[in-house]
Amino acid sequence: MILRQPVKKKKHGRGSPAWIVTFADLATLLLTFFILLLSFAEMDIEKYRAMANSMAVAFGSNQVLSDDVGGAPLTLIESDTVSLPQPTDTAASEPEFIDERAEGEAPTRIPGGVIDLASRLIDELEAEVASDALNVTYDENQVVIRFSEEATFRSGEASIKPEMIPIIERVVAVLSGCSGDVLVAGYTDDRPISSGRYRSNWDLSAARAVSVVHELVLNRQVPAERVVAAGRAETNPLVPNDSDENRAKNRRVEIAIRDPACDGSVNTGQLPVEIMP
């Protein structure tokens, strides 16, 4: 009988786990995938160049990218400030302001009589001017009192509203202390009149001017030989007759006092002596 000893199996060392092979394959495939995506991608050269040029200007560089892809490297200027573009000849020139208080000859001088009369009328008719019933303007030759039709007359009529009579009397009181020719002119809009009493806008505007003249010379404080009435109809509109609001502005009566000179002149040191541009 023969006895055999059992054969001992050799123990092998522990190797890498099985899952690592699968993981390595997956990582390789992902890397390959992204490389393929990058190879198919196209860079927007214009956007890249614009961005790089903007950065160059912001950092004060005196070089910008060339037309070649990638461009030239940025070169920074060692300076505390960033250079600014020089102004060109096409830049708009700054407006020049004229100091009207400066010494020297003014472009247009207003006579003292005009300023005196305008100041007296504005002081006397301050409430009416504020309510837009009338306004007072002037230039180097005359002072103009402008009455609106709405406050002075009824539509299509030439009779002055009773509430306007005291206002005209106050105007007369001021004019009685000043000399100068007085021209009263009536104006209408461009719409034909529909009235059996007046043939046209010329008749209506003239009748309104005569009504105002009658009030001016009624108490003889203003000599009649100084006053002239005129009907101007739709001529010389203040604004285009293209809306009801504008037509209302054009319907008016104006009292123009030319070359006035007033007695007991007020102190004009604080009053405007020039036409504002």
Short mmCIF file of C-alpha atoms in Angstrom, two decimals:
data_model
loop_
_atom_site.label_atom_id
_atom_site.label_comp_id
_atom_site.label_asym_id
_atom_site.label_seq_id
_atom_site.Cartn_x
_atom_site.Cartn_y
_atom_site.Cartn_z
CA MET A 1 0.00 0.00 0.00
CA ILE A 2 1.42 3.28 -1.12
CA LEU A 3 0.62 6.52 0.66
CA ARG A 4 0.61 9.79 -1.31
CA GLN A 5 0.92 13.16 0.18
CA PRO A 6 -1.70 15.75 -0.90
CA VAL A 7 -0.46 18.32 -3.42
CA LYS A 8 -0.50 21.88 -2.06
CA LYS A 9 -1.95 24.54 -4.39
CA LYS A 10 0.14 27.60 -4.96
CA LYS A 11 -1.41 30.81 -3.74
CA HIS A 12 -1.42 33.56 -6.33
CA GLY A 13 -1.14 37.27 -5.28
CA ARG A 14 -4.29 39.40 -5.28
CA GLY A 15 -4.69 41.34 -8.65
CA SER A 16 -6.79 44.40 -9.70
CA PRO A 17 -10.52 44.16 -9.28
CA ALA A 18 -12.53 43.29 -12.34
CA TRP A 19 -14.54 46.57 -12.43
CA ILE A 20 -11.45 48.73 -12.97
CA VAL A 21 -11.12 47.51 -16.55
CA THR A 22 -14.65 48.58 -17.38
CA PHE A 23 -14.10 52.00 -15.75
CA ALA A 24 -10.89 52.56 -17.71
CA ASP A 25 -12.65 51.71 -20.96
CA LEU A 26 -15.44 54.16 -20.14
CA ALA A 27 -13.01 56.98 -19.34
CA THR A 28 -11.14 56.39 -22.56
CA LEU A 29 -14.34 56.48 -24.57
CA LEU A 30 -15.43 59.75 -22.91
CA LEU A 31 -12.06 61.35 -23.61
CA THR A 32 -12.29 60.29 -27.24
CA PHE A 33 -15.83 61.69 -27.44
CA PHE A 34 -14.83 65.16 -26.16
CA ILE A 35 -11.80 65.25 -28.45
CA LEU A 36 -14.10 64.59 -31.40
CA LEU A 37 -16.45 67.39 -30.26
CA LEU A 38 -13.53 69.81 -30.03
CA SER A 39 -12.30 68.85 -33.49
CA PHE A 40 -15.72 69.61 -35.00
CA ALA A 41 -16.09 72.97 -33.20
CA GLU A 42 -15.39 76.28 -35.00
CA MET A 43 -14.13 79.40 -33.16
CA ASP A 44 -15.80 82.76 -33.86
CA ILE A 45 -12.73 84.73 -34.88
CA GLU A 46 -14.51 88.10 -35.08
CA LYS A 47 -15.94 87.89 -31.58
CA TYR A 48 -12.59 86.78 -30.23
CA ARG A 49 -10.81 89.67 -31.96
CA ALA A 50 -13.37 92.25 -30.75
CA MET A 51 -13.11 91.00 -27.18
CA ALA A 52 -9.32 91.05 -27.25
CA ASN A 53 -9.21 94.56 -28.74
CA SER A 54 -11.60 95.85 -26.07
CA MET A 55 -9.39 94.39 -23.37
CA ALA A 56 -6.34 95.99 -24.97
CA VAL A 57 -7.95 99.42 -24.96
CA ALA A 58 -9.18 98.99 -21.38
CA PHE A 59 -5.65 98.13 -20.19
CA GLY A 60 -4.14 101.05 -22.11
CA SER A 61 -2.30 98.97 -24.66
CA ASN A 62 -0.85 100.60 -27.74
CA GLN A 63 -1.26 97.41 -29.75
CA VAL A 64 -4.35 95.59 -30.89
CA LEU A 65 -4.81 92.19 -32.45
CA SER A 66 -3.85 91.77 -36.06
CA ASP A 67 -5.95 90.06 -38.66
CA ASP A 68 -4.16 86.77 -38.12
CA VAL A 69 -5.91 84.17 -36.04
CA GLY A 70 -4.77 84.48 -32.46
CA GLY A 71 -3.43 87.98 -32.97
CA ALA A 72 -0.43 89.51 -31.33
CA PRO A 73 0.18 89.49 -27.61
CA LEU A 74 -1.04 92.44 -25.61
CA THR A 75 1.56 95.02 -24.63
CA LEU A 76 0.62 97.11 -21.62
CA ILE A 77 1.72 100.70 -21.22
CA GLU A 78 3.14 101.39 -17.82
CA SER A 79 1.21 104.52 -17.03
CA ASP A 80 -1.14 105.67 -14.32
CA THR A 81 -3.66 106.96 -16.80
CA VAL A 82 -5.33 105.61 -19.90
CA SER A 83 -4.92 107.69 -23.02
CA LEU A 84 -8.16 109.11 -24.36
CA PRO A 85 -9.01 109.68 -28.03
CA GLN A 86 -8.20 113.14 -29.28
CA PRO A 87 -11.16 115.32 -30.33
CA THR A 88 -11.72 115.56 -34.05
CA ASP A 89 -12.55 118.59 -36.15
CA THR A 90 -16.08 117.29 -36.68
CA ALA A 91 -16.97 117.50 -33.01
CA ALA A 92 -19.74 119.96 -32.30
CA SER A 93 -18.44 123.22 -30.94
CA GLU A 94 -19.67 124.32 -27.54
CA PRO A 95 -22.37 127.01 -27.62
CA GLU A 96 -21.24 130.48 -26.75
CA PHE A 97 -23.23 132.33 -24.15
CA ILE A 98 -23.55 136.09 -24.26
CA ASP A 99 -23.59 137.80 -20.91
CA GLU A 100 -26.09 140.58 -21.44
CA ARG A 101 -25.00 142.20 -18.21
CA ALA A 102 -21.49 142.76 -19.53
CA GLU A 103 -20.41 146.18 -20.57
CA GLY A 104 -20.55 147.06 -24.22
CA GLU A 105 -23.09 147.80 -26.89
CA ALA A 106 -26.10 145.49 -26.78
CA PRO A 107 -27.32 143.88 -30.03
CA THR A 108 -30.70 145.66 -29.69
CA ARG A 109 -31.48 148.49 -27.29
CA ILE A 110 -34.99 149.08 -26.02
CA PRO A 111 -35.99 152.75 -25.57
CA GLY A 112 -36.84 153.82 -22.05
CA GLY A 113 -40.35 154.86 -23.06
CA VAL A 114 -41.17 151.35 -24.27
CA ILE A 115 -39.88 149.81 -21.06
CA ASP A 116 -41.71 152.37 -18.95
CA LEU A 117 -45.08 151.82 -20.65
CA ALA A 118 -44.75 148.03 -20.69
CA SER A 119 -43.90 148.01 -16.98
CA ARG A 120 -46.86 150.21 -16.11
CA LEU A 121 -49.27 148.05 -18.09
CA ILE A 122 -47.98 144.80 -16.59
CA ASP A 123 -48.27 146.23 -13.06
CA GLU A 124 -51.80 147.50 -13.74
CA LEU A 125 -53.03 144.34 -15.52
CA GLU A 126 -51.14 141.71 -13.56
CA ALA A 127 -54.24 139.65 -12.71
CA GLU A 128 -55.53 139.66 -16.30
CA VAL A 129 -52.12 138.69 -17.67
CA ALA A 130 -51.99 135.78 -15.21
CA SER A 131 -55.45 134.59 -16.34
CA ASP A 132 -54.49 134.70 -20.06
CA ALA A 133 -57.29 137.19 -20.80
CA LEU A 134 -54.61 139.40 -22.33
CA ASN A 135 -50.84 139.71 -22.52
CA VAL A 136 -48.34 142.53 -22.92
CA THR A 137 -45.32 142.29 -25.21
CA TYR A 138 -42.84 144.80 -26.55
CA ASP A 139 -39.98 145.28 -28.96
CA GLU A 140 -37.67 148.18 -29.77
CA ASN A 141 -40.47 150.14 -31.46
CA GLN A 142 -43.74 149.50 -29.65
CA VAL A 143 -45.73 147.95 -26.81
CA VAL A 144 -48.54 145.57 -27.78
CA ILE A 145 -51.56 144.67 -25.63
CA ARG A 146 -53.20 141.54 -27.03
CA PHE A 147 -56.80 140.70 -26.02
CA SER A 148 -58.08 137.18 -26.64
CA GLU A 149 -61.41 136.83 -28.42
CA GLU A 150 -62.75 134.42 -25.79
CA ALA A 151 -62.33 137.00 -23.01
CA THR A 152 -63.37 140.05 -25.03
CA PHE A 153 -66.08 139.13 -27.56
CA ARG A 154 -68.81 136.58 -28.11
CA SER A 155 -68.49 134.36 -31.15
CA GLY A 156 -69.37 136.22 -34.37
CA GLU A 157 -70.08 139.50 -32.53
CA ALA A 158 -68.25 142.81 -32.23
CA SER A 159 -69.75 144.05 -28.96
CA ILE A 160 -67.28 143.97 -26.07
CA LYS A 161 -68.29 141.83 -23.10
CA PRO A 162 -69.40 144.01 -20.14
CA GLU A 163 -66.77 142.50 -17.83
CA MET A 164 -63.99 143.72 -20.16
CA ILE A 165 -65.02 147.38 -20.04
CA PRO A 166 -63.36 148.08 -16.63
CA ILE A 167 -60.16 146.44 -17.86
CA ILE A 168 -60.04 148.64 -20.98
CA GLU A 169 -60.68 151.68 -18.75
CA ARG A 170 -57.58 150.76 -16.75
CA VAL A 171 -55.63 150.55 -20.00
CA VAL A 172 -56.90 154.02 -20.89
CA ALA A 173 -55.74 155.34 -17.53
CA VAL A 174 -52.21 154.13 -18.24
CA LEU A 175 -52.19 155.35 -21.86
CA SER A 176 -53.37 158.79 -20.81
CA GLY A 177 -50.03 159.40 -19.14
CA CYS A 178 -47.99 158.39 -22.21
CA SER A 179 -47.68 159.71 -25.73
CA GLY A 180 -47.39 157.68 -28.93
CA ASP A 181 -49.61 156.63 -31.81
CA VAL A 182 -52.13 153.90 -31.00
CA LEU A 183 -53.10 151.29 -33.61
CA VAL A 184 -56.00 148.98 -32.78
CA ALA A 185 -56.15 145.93 -35.08
CA GLY A 186 -58.70 143.15 -35.15
CA TYR A 187 -57.87 139.61 -36.33
CA THR A 188 -59.89 136.46 -37.09
CA ASP A 189 -59.07 132.90 -38.09
CA ASP A 190 -59.23 131.54 -41.64
CA ARG A 191 -62.75 130.12 -41.45
CA PRO A 192 -65.39 132.06 -43.44
CA ILE A 193 -67.89 133.85 -41.24
CA SER A 194 -71.52 132.72 -41.26
CA SER A 195 -73.42 135.82 -40.20
CA GLY A 196 -76.01 137.99 -41.86
CA ARG A 197 -74.60 141.11 -40.20
CA TYR A 198 -71.01 140.89 -41.44
CA ARG A 199 -70.11 140.12 -45.02
CA SER A 200 -66.71 138.62 -44.25
CA ASN A 201 -63.97 138.32 -41.65
CA TRP A 202 -62.76 141.73 -42.78
CA ASP A 203 -66.00 143.34 -41.64
CA LEU A 204 -65.99 141.46 -38.33
CA SER A 205 -62.35 142.23 -37.50
CA ALA A 206 -62.79 145.91 -38.38
CA ALA A 207 -65.97 146.16 -36.29
CA ARG A 208 -64.18 144.68 -33.27
CA ALA A 209 -61.30 147.11 -33.65
CA VAL A 210 -63.73 150.04 -33.82
CA SER A 211 -65.47 148.81 -30.65
CA VAL A 212 -62.17 148.92 -28.76
CA VAL A 213 -61.29 152.33 -30.21
CA HIS A 214 -64.66 153.64 -29.07
CA GLU A 215 -63.85 152.65 -25.48
CA LEU A 216 -60.37 154.17 -25.69
CA VAL A 217 -61.54 157.62 -26.80
CA LEU A 218 -64.92 157.64 -25.05
CA ASN A 219 -63.86 159.74 -22.07
CA ARG A 220 -61.30 161.73 -24.11
CA GLN A 221 -58.40 160.72 -21.88
CA VAL A 222 -56.71 159.42 -25.05
CA PRO A 223 -56.95 161.96 -27.90
CA ALA A 224 -58.83 160.58 -30.90
CA GLU A 225 -56.18 161.84 -33.32
CA ARG A 226 -53.70 159.40 -31.79
CA VAL A 227 -55.88 156.34 -32.46
CA VAL A 228 -56.34 154.32 -35.68
CA ALA A 229 -58.56 151.24 -36.18
CA ALA A 230 -57.77 148.49 -38.67
CA GLY A 231 -59.39 145.20 -39.66
CA ARG A 232 -56.84 142.52 -40.58
CA ALA A 233 -59.14 139.46 -40.88
CA GLU A 234 -57.10 136.24 -41.06
CA THR A 235 -53.80 137.90 -42.05
CA ASN A 236 -50.72 137.76 -39.80
CA PRO A 237 -51.76 134.70 -37.74
CA LEU A 238 -49.81 134.03 -34.56
CA VAL A 239 -49.87 130.27 -35.20
CA PRO A 240 -50.98 128.10 -38.14
CA ASN A 241 -54.74 127.70 -38.45
CA ASP A 242 -54.56 123.91 -38.24
CA SER A 243 -56.51 123.24 -35.01
CA ASP A 244 -59.34 124.73 -32.96
CA GLU A 245 -56.87 125.77 -30.27
CA ASN A 246 -54.64 127.61 -32.75
CA ARG A 247 -57.61 129.30 -34.41
CA ALA A 248 -58.70 130.60 -31.01
CA LYS A 249 -55.25 132.14 -30.51
CA ASN A 250 -55.46 133.91 -33.86
CA ARG A 251 -58.84 135.50 -33.06
CA ARG A 252 -57.74 138.58 -31.15
CA VAL A 253 -57.57 142.37 -30.91
CA GLU A 254 -54.24 144.11 -30.49
CA ILE A 255 -53.53 147.61 -29.20
CA ALA A 256 -50.08 148.70 -30.38
CA ILE A 257 -48.57 151.88 -28.91
CA ARG A 258 -45.72 153.02 -31.14
CA ASP A 259 -42.74 155.05 -29.89
CA PRO A 260 -44.28 155.75 -26.47
CA ALA A 261 -42.96 158.29 -24.00
CA CYS A 262 -44.42 158.46 -20.51
CA ASP A 263 -44.56 161.27 -17.96
CA GLY A 264 -42.93 160.72 -14.58
CA SER A 265 -40.76 157.86 -15.80
CA VAL A 266 -40.30 155.03 -13.39
CA ASN A 267 -36.86 153.81 -12.37
CA THR A 268 -35.79 151.49 -15.17
CA GLY A 269 -32.58 150.37 -13.51
CA GLN A 270 -34.06 146.98 -12.63
CA LEU A 271 -36.00 146.52 -15.87
CA PRO A 272 -34.86 144.65 -18.97
CA VAL A 273 -33.31 146.95 -21.55
CA GLU A 274 -32.63 144.46 -24.30
CA ILE A 275 -34.63 142.08 -26.44
CA MET A 276 -33.96 138.56 -25.26
CA PRO A 277 -32.73 136.34 -28.11
#
